[in-house]
Coordinates of C-alpha atoms and ligand atoms in Angstrom, one line a residue:
X1 CA 65.3 79.0 166.2
X2 CA 67.5 78.7 163.2
X3 CA 66.6 75.1 162.4
X4 CA 62.9 75.8 162.4
X5 CA 63.1 79.2 160.7
X6 CA 63.5 77.9 157.2
X7 CA 60.1 76.3 156.9
X8 CA 58.7 79.4 158.5
X9 CA 60.4 81.5 155.9
X10 CA 59.1 79.4 153.1
X11 CA 55.6 79.2 154.6
X12 CA 55.2 82.9 155.3
X13 CA 56.7 84.1 152.1
X14 CA 54.5 81.6 150.2
X15 CA 51.3 82.8 151.8
X16 CA 50.2 84.6 148.7
X17 CA 49.0 81.3 147.4
X18 CA 46.6 80.7 150.3
X19 CA 42.9 81.3 149.8
X20 CA 41.0 83.9 151.6
X21 CA 39.4 81.2 153.7
X22 CA 42.7 79.8 154.8
X23 CA 44.1 83.2 155.6
X24 CA 41.0 83.9 157.7
X25 CA 41.6 80.7 159.7
X26 CA 45.3 81.4 160.2
X27 CA 44.4 84.8 161.5
X28 CA 41.7 83.5 163.9
X29 CA 44.0 80.8 165.2
X30 CA 46.9 83.1 165.8
X31 CA 44.7 85.8 167.4
X32 CA 43.1 83.3 169.8
X33 CA 46.5 82.0 170.9
X34 CA 47.9 85.4 171.4
X35 CA 44.9 86.6 173.5
X36 CA 45.0 83.5 175.7
X37 CA 48.7 84.0 176.2
X38 CA 48.3 87.7 177.1
X39 CA 45.5 86.9 179.5
X40 CA 47.4 84.2 181.3
X41 CA 50.8 85.7 181.3
X42 CA 50.7 89.5 181.0
X43 CA 49.5 91.4 184.1
X44 CA 48.7 94.5 182.1
X45 CA 46.2 92.9 179.8
X46 CA 44.8 90.6 182.4
X47 CA 43.8 93.5 184.6
X48 CA 42.8 95.7 181.7
X49 CA 40.4 93.1 180.4
X50 CA 39.1 92.1 183.8
X51 CA 38.2 95.8 184.4
X52 CA 36.4 95.8 181.0
X53 CA 34.7 92.5 182.1
X54 CA 35.7 90.7 179.0
X55 CA 37.5 87.3 178.6
X56 CA 39.7 86.3 175.6
X57 CA 37.3 83.4 174.8
X58 CA 34.7 86.0 173.8
X59 CA 37.0 87.0 170.9
X60 CA 36.6 84.4 168.2
X61 CA 38.2 86.3 165.4
X62 CA 39.4 89.8 164.4
X63 CA 35.8 91.0 164.0
X64 CA 35.3 90.5 167.7
X65 CA 38.3 92.6 168.8
X66 CA 36.1 95.6 169.3
X67 CA 35.1 94.0 172.6
X68 CA 38.6 94.6 174.0
X69 CA 39.8 98.1 175.1
X70 CA 42.1 100.0 172.8
X71 CA 45.6 100.5 174.3
X72 CA 47.8 103.6 173.8
X73 CA 51.6 104.0 174.3
X74 CA 50.9 105.9 177.4
X75 CA 48.9 103.0 178.9
X76 CA 51.8 100.7 178.3
X77 CA 54.2 103.2 179.8
X78 CA 52.1 103.7 182.9
X79 CA 52.7 100.2 184.2
X80 CA 55.9 98.6 185.3
X81 CA 58.0 96.7 182.7
X82 CA 57.3 93.4 184.3
X83 CA 53.6 94.0 184.1
X84 CA 53.7 94.5 180.3
X85 CA 56.2 91.7 179.7
X86 CA 54.9 88.1 179.6
X87 CA 55.7 86.1 182.7
X88 CA 59.1 84.3 182.5
X89 CA 60.4 86.5 179.7
X90 CA 64.0 87.6 180.2
X91 CA 64.3 91.1 178.5
X92 CA 68.0 90.5 177.9
X93 CA 67.2 87.5 175.7
X94 CA 64.9 89.6 173.6
X95 CA 65.5 91.9 170.7
X96 CA 64.7 95.4 171.9
X97 CA 64.1 98.8 170.3
X98 CA 62.8 102.1 171.5
X99 CA 60.4 104.4 169.8
X100 CA 58.9 107.7 170.8
X101 CA 57.3 108.4 167.5
X102 CA 54.8 111.3 167.5
X103 CA 54.2 111.2 171.2
X104 CA 57.6 112.0 172.6
X105 CA 57.3 109.1 175.0
X106 CA 59.9 106.5 174.4
X107 CA 58.6 103.0 174.7
X108 CA 61.0 100.0 174.6
X109 CA 59.6 97.1 172.6
X110 CA 60.8 93.6 173.4
X111 CA 60.6 90.9 170.8
X112 CA 61.5 87.2 171.0
X113 CA 64.0 86.1 168.4
X114 CA 61.5 83.7 166.8
X115 CA 58.9 86.5 166.6
X116 CA 61.5 88.8 165.2
X117 CA 62.2 86.4 162.4
X118 CA 58.5 86.2 161.6
X119 CA 58.2 90.0 161.7
X120 CA 61.2 90.3 159.4
X121 CA 59.3 88.2 156.9
X122 CA 56.7 90.9 156.6
X123 CA 59.4 93.3 155.4
X124 CA 61.0 90.6 153.1
X125 CA 57.6 89.9 151.5
X126 CA 57.2 93.6 150.7
X127 CA 60.6 93.6 149.1
X128 CA 60.0 90.5 147.0
X129 CA 56.6 91.5 145.9
X130 CA 58.1 94.7 144.6
X131 CA 60.8 92.9 142.5
X132 CA 63.8 92.6 144.8
X133 CA 65.5 89.3 144.3
X134 CA 66.6 87.3 147.4
X135 CA 70.2 87.3 146.2
X136 CA 70.4 91.1 145.9
X137 CA 71.9 93.5 148.4
X138 CA 70.0 96.3 150.2
X139 CA 71.6 99.3 151.8
X140 CA 69.6 100.5 154.8
X141 CA 70.0 103.9 156.4
X142 CA 69.7 103.5 160.2
X143 CA 69.5 106.0 163.0
X144 CA 72.0 104.2 165.2
X145 CA 75.7 105.3 165.1
X146 CA 76.9 101.7 165.5
X147 CA 75.8 99.6 162.6
X148 CA 75.4 95.9 162.6
X149 CA 78.4 94.2 161.1
X150 CA 77.5 90.6 161.9
X151 CA 75.6 88.6 159.3
X152 CA 72.3 86.9 160.1
X153 CA 72.0 83.2 159.3
X154 CA 70.2 83.8 156.0
X155 CA 72.7 86.5 155.0
X156 CA 75.4 83.9 155.3
X157 CA 73.4 81.8 152.9
X158 CA 73.5 84.7 150.5
X159 CA 69.9 85.7 151.1
X160 CA 68.5 89.2 151.8
X161 CA 71.9 90.8 152.4
X162 CA 71.3 94.1 154.2
X163 CA 74.2 96.5 154.8
X164 CA 73.5 99.3 157.3
X165 CA 74.6 102.9 156.7
X166 CA 74.4 105.3 159.7
X167 CA 72.3 108.4 159.1
X168 CA 75.0 110.1 161.3
X169 CA 77.5 110.1 158.4
X170 CA 77.8 113.0 156.0
X171 CA 76.0 112.8 152.7
X172 CA 79.4 112.5 151.0
X173 CA 80.2 109.4 153.1
X174 CA 76.7 107.9 152.2
X175 CA 77.4 108.4 148.5
X176 CA 80.8 106.9 148.7
X177 CA 79.5 103.9 150.6
X178 CA 76.6 103.4 148.1
X179 CA 79.0 103.7 145.1
X180 CA 81.1 101.0 146.7
X181 CA 78.2 98.7 147.6
X182 CA 76.1 99.1 144.4
X183 CA 72.9 97.9 146.2
X184 CA 69.9 96.9 144.2
X185 CA 67.7 98.7 146.7
X186 CA 68.0 101.4 149.3
X187 CA 65.8 101.7 152.3
X188 CA 65.5 104.8 154.5
X189 CA 63.5 107.5 156.0
X190 CA 62.1 110.4 154.0
X191 CA 64.5 113.0 155.4
X192 CA 67.6 110.9 154.9
X193 CA 66.6 110.0 151.4
X194 CA 65.8 113.7 150.7
X195 CA 69.3 114.8 151.7
X196 CA 70.7 112.0 149.5
X197 CA 68.6 112.8 146.5
X198 CA 69.4 116.5 146.7
X199 CA 73.1 115.8 146.9
X200 CA 72.9 113.5 143.9
X201 CA 71.0 116.1 142.0
X202 CA 73.9 118.6 142.6
X203 CA 76.5 115.9 141.7
X204 CA 75.2 114.4 138.5
X205 CA 78.3 112.2 137.9
X206 CA 77.5 110.0 140.8
X207 CA 77.3 106.2 140.5
X208 CA 74.3 105.5 142.8
X209 CA 71.8 103.5 140.7
X210 CA 69.5 101.3 142.7
X211 CA 66.6 99.6 141.1
X212 CA 64.3 100.3 144.1
X213 CA 63.9 102.7 146.9
X214 CA 61.9 101.5 149.9
X215 CA 60.7 104.3 152.2
X216 CA 59.7 103.5 155.7
X217 CA 58.0 105.4 158.5
X218 CA 56.9 109.1 158.6
X219 CA 54.9 110.5 155.8
X220 CA 56.2 110.2 152.2
X221 CA 55.0 113.4 150.7
X222 CA 54.4 113.5 146.9
X223 CA 57.2 116.1 146.3
X224 CA 59.8 113.8 148.0
X225 CA 58.5 110.8 146.1
X226 CA 59.0 112.6 142.8
X227 CA 62.4 113.9 143.8
X228 CA 63.6 110.3 144.6
X229 CA 62.2 108.9 141.4
X230 CA 63.8 111.7 139.3
X231 CA 67.2 111.7 141.1
X232 CA 67.6 108.0 141.7
X233 CA 65.8 107.0 138.5
X234 CA 64.0 104.1 140.1
X235 CA 60.7 103.0 141.6
X236 CA 59.9 104.3 145.0
X237 CA 57.9 102.0 147.3
X238 CA 56.4 103.2 150.5
X239 CA 56.2 100.7 153.4
X240 CA 54.1 101.3 156.5
X241 CA 55.4 99.9 159.8
X242 CA 56.3 100.6 163.4
X243 CA 58.6 99.3 166.1
X244 CA 55.6 97.8 167.9
X245 CA 54.0 96.0 164.9
X246 CA 56.8 95.5 162.3
X247 CA 55.8 95.8 158.7
X248 CA 52.0 96.6 158.8
X249 CA 51.4 97.3 155.1
X250 CA 53.3 97.8 151.8
X251 CA 52.7 99.4 148.5
X252 CA 51.8 96.9 145.8
X253 CA 53.2 97.3 142.2
X254 CA 49.8 96.2 140.8
X255 CA 47.2 97.5 143.2
X256 CA 46.3 100.9 144.3
X257 CA 47.3 101.2 147.9
X258 CA 49.1 99.2 150.5
X259 CA 48.6 95.5 151.3
X260 CA 48.1 94.7 155.0
X261 CA 50.4 91.8 156.2
X262 CA 47.2 90.2 157.4
X263 CA 48.7 87.0 158.6
X264 CA 51.2 88.9 160.8
X265 CA 49.1 91.8 162.1
X266 CA 45.4 92.7 162.5
X267 CA 44.7 96.2 161.4
X268 CA 41.5 98.0 162.5
X269 CA 40.4 101.4 161.2
X270 CA 38.3 103.0 163.8
X271 CA 36.1 106.1 163.8
X272 CA 34.9 107.1 167.3
X273 CA 35.8 103.7 168.6
X274 CA 33.8 101.7 166.0
X275 CA 35.0 100.2 162.7
X276 CA 35.0 102.8 159.9
X277 CA 33.2 102.1 156.7
X278 CA 35.2 101.1 153.6
X279 CA 36.9 104.2 152.2
X280 CA 36.3 106.2 155.3
X281 CA 39.3 107.6 157.1
X282 CA 39.9 106.5 160.7
X283 CA 42.6 105.8 163.3
X284 CA 44.8 102.8 162.8
X285 CA 44.8 100.3 165.7
X286 CA 47.1 97.2 165.3
X287 CA 47.4 93.8 166.9
X288 CA 50.8 92.2 166.3
X289 CA 50.2 88.5 166.1
X290 CA 53.9 87.8 166.8
X291 CA 54.4 89.8 170.0
X292 CA 54.7 87.1 172.6
X293 CA 57.3 88.8 174.8
X294 CA 55.4 92.1 175.1
X295 CA 52.0 91.7 173.5
X296 CA 50.7 94.5 171.3
X297 CA 47.0 94.1 171.2
X298 CA 44.6 96.8 169.9
X299 CA 47.4 99.3 170.0
X300 CA 46.8 102.9 168.8
X301 CA 49.3 103.8 166.1
X302 CA 48.5 107.5 166.1
X303 CA 48.0 107.3 162.3
X304 CA 45.1 107.8 160.0
X305 CA 44.2 105.5 157.1
X306 CA 41.2 104.0 155.3
X307 CA 40.4 100.6 153.9
X308 CA 40.3 100.5 150.1
X309 CA 37.0 99.7 148.4
X310 CA 38.8 97.8 145.6
X311 CA 39.7 94.2 146.1
X312 CA 43.3 93.2 145.4
X313 CA 43.9 92.5 141.7
X314 CA 47.4 91.0 142.0
X315 CA 46.6 87.5 143.5
X316 CA 47.5 88.4 147.1
X317 CA 44.6 87.9 149.4
X318 CA 45.8 90.7 151.7
X319 CA 43.3 93.6 152.0
X320 CA 44.3 97.0 150.8
X321 CA 44.7 100.3 152.8
X322 CA 44.6 103.5 151.0
X323 CA 45.7 107.0 152.0
X324 CA 48.0 106.5 155.1
X325 CA 48.6 109.8 156.8
X326 CA 51.6 109.8 159.0
X327 CA 54.2 111.8 160.8
X328 CA 55.6 114.9 159.2
X329 CA 59.1 115.6 160.2
X330 CA 61.6 118.4 160.1
X331 CA 65.4 118.6 159.6
X332 CA 67.5 120.2 162.3
X333 CA 69.9 122.8 160.9
X334 CA 73.4 123.2 162.2
X335 CA 75.3 126.5 162.5
X336 CA 77.1 126.0 159.2
X337 CA 73.7 125.4 157.4
X338 CA 74.2 121.7 157.2
X339 CA 70.9 119.8 157.8
X340 CA 70.6 116.7 159.9
X341 CA 67.8 114.2 159.5
X342 CA 65.7 113.8 162.6
X343 CA 66.1 110.0 163.0
X344 CA 69.5 109.9 164.8
X345 CA 68.1 112.4 167.4
X346 CA 65.6 109.7 168.4
X347 CA 68.4 107.2 168.7
X348 CA 70.4 109.6 170.9
X349 CA 67.5 110.3 173.3
X350 CA 65.0 107.5 173.3
X351 CA 67.2 104.7 174.8
X352 CA 68.6 106.8 177.6
X353 CA 67.2 105.3 180.9
X354 CA 65.0 107.7 182.8
X355 CA 63.8 109.7 179.8
X356 CA 60.0 109.8 180.0
X357 CA 59.1 112.4 177.4
X358 CA 60.9 114.9 175.3
X359 CA 60.7 117.4 172.5
X360 CA 63.0 119.6 170.4
X361 CA 62.1 123.0 169.2
X362 CA 64.4 124.9 166.8
X363 CA 63.8 128.6 165.8
X364 CA 67.3 129.5 164.4
X365 CA 70.1 127.5 162.7
X366 CA 72.7 126.2 165.1
X367 CA 70.4 126.5 168.1
X368 CA 67.9 124.2 169.6
X369 CA 65.9 123.8 172.8
X370 CA 65.5 120.3 174.2
X371 CA 62.9 119.7 176.9
X372 CA 63.0 116.4 178.8
X373 CA 60.7 115.0 181.4
X374 CA 63.0 112.6 183.4
X375 CA 62.7 110.4 186.4
X376 CA 63.8 112.6 189.2
X377 CA 66.6 110.4 190.6
X378 CA 68.1 109.9 187.2
X379 CA 67.9 113.5 186.0
X380 CA 71.7 114.2 186.2
X381 CA 72.5 111.0 184.4
X382 CA 69.9 111.8 181.7
X383 CA 71.4 115.2 181.2
X384 CA 75.0 113.9 180.9
X385 CA 74.1 111.0 178.6
X386 CA 71.8 113.0 176.3
X387 CA 74.3 115.9 176.0
X388 CA 77.2 113.6 175.3
X389 CA 75.2 111.8 172.5
X390 CA 74.0 115.0 170.9
X391 CA 77.5 116.6 171.0
X392 CA 78.8 113.6 169.0
X393 CA 75.9 113.8 166.6
X394 CA 76.1 117.5 165.9
X395 CA 79.9 117.8 166.1
X396 CA 79.6 120.9 168.3
X397 CA 77.8 122.8 165.5
X398 CA 74.6 123.2 167.6
X399 CA 74.0 125.2 170.8
X400 CA 71.8 123.0 172.8
X401 CA 69.7 124.4 175.6
X402 CA 68.6 121.4 177.6
X403 CA 65.8 121.9 180.2
X404 CA 64.6 119.2 182.5
X405 CA 61.0 120.1 183.0
X406 CA 58.2 118.6 185.1
X407 CA 55.9 118.2 182.1
X408 CA 55.5 119.0 178.5
X409 CA 52.2 120.6 177.7
X410 CA 50.1 119.2 174.9
X411 CA 48.1 121.5 172.7
X412 CA 44.9 119.5 172.0
X413 CA 44.3 121.4 168.8
X414 CA 47.4 120.1 167.1
X415 CA 49.1 116.7 167.0
X416 CA 52.1 116.5 169.3
X417 CA 55.4 116.7 167.4
X418 CA 58.6 115.5 168.9
X419 CA 60.9 117.5 166.6
X420 CA 59.8 120.8 165.3
X421 CA 62.1 123.2 163.4
X422 CA 61.0 126.5 162.0
X423 CA 64.1 126.5 159.7
X424 CA 64.2 122.9 158.7
X425 CA 60.6 122.2 157.9
X426 CA 59.8 120.4 154.7
X427 CA 56.1 121.0 154.9
X428 CA 54.7 124.5 155.1
X429 CA 54.3 125.6 158.7
X430 CA 50.5 125.6 158.4
X431 CA 50.6 121.9 157.7
X432 CA 52.3 121.2 161.0
X433 CA 50.3 119.0 163.3
X434 CA 48.0 118.0 160.5
X435 CA 48.9 114.3 160.2
X436 CA 50.9 111.5 161.6
X437 CA 52.2 108.1 160.7
X438 CA 54.0 105.9 163.2
X439 CA 57.3 104.2 163.8
X440 CA 60.4 106.2 162.9
Ligands
ZN501 ZN1 48.4 93.9 145.0

């Protein structure tokens, strides 16, 4: 993988020079190959497409994808792991990550190392296009407690150095680490960055001066964007991605909107199942062209966006999305008033084997109710593992009422929200359930 990754790196990062025609032919070729692979090797897609009476050869390019059924997270979860994994794939040899997003259903996504490298290029391209230099360091807030300390091969060459900071740490620890690292860029989730920016506002003598802030996942509301710009005194760039599809689209410094990484993903905007008109809002459905271990084909992101009417003006041939509406999140508030970002909660609960669906509701500081739908034979183990993780995360400053329930009802009038806090809401309560943007 390493030996052949360098030409890949150069090729993918250099794609802005390709013509529209060449990009279209790359997309068609990659799509046809992925569909053939999924049909031949993945039981889930084979039976899905056979039931729909459609064969992969009938899809010549992205415009024909409408012939295939749309797939939801629930569809993938409803089959056994070996049915959604390609034949001969060893999950332990894959890169894996879990995401429950707005649905409360954790789905573990498996990615081959070579695909992972390609998907990473989608993020790197967004960083470079926005002015980060390859030799500069980025600090990344992550939901995991254990951060990655090993360096990737390109980091050892002094490229794209990324240092992880656990969102579990206190905001004082974040600040100290950032002052030590002096990163050119910081990447994180809105709630984490919000806590950081508010802390820096209250401590004006800090030495945290990045040139760029990259925001990923969830909805970046205008008030938070302004707060980051004012307190960190730098440009704020919003990136749109998910565990399933990697970096889907990124804000361009010269165009209005987000460029779709069109050589890595196919994005469809659907309204009532058919492609929406330009400028018309619709649901985002993605196909990850580098998902060979567990193909992601016409996958419902649970987000809303529209295709921009204006062509790119920066030289990139990637089409533009405008107005991405995504997940709105809440803080969780501890007994002492301290607020925790929601992201580490996902990392505590999603990877626990046997967890099928969950949600957190908080009405008062220091108290929360966690409901989990678990596989019956694993319910005791789920309870123990989740409570142990949450005790570490909250440091005992939260009373947790954990209920194992047979199901979690969904109110069809509002969008399901995995974490909902009446005391830690950023958006006004009436905006709850209005919008969603995937990943986490
Ligand atoms: Zn542009």
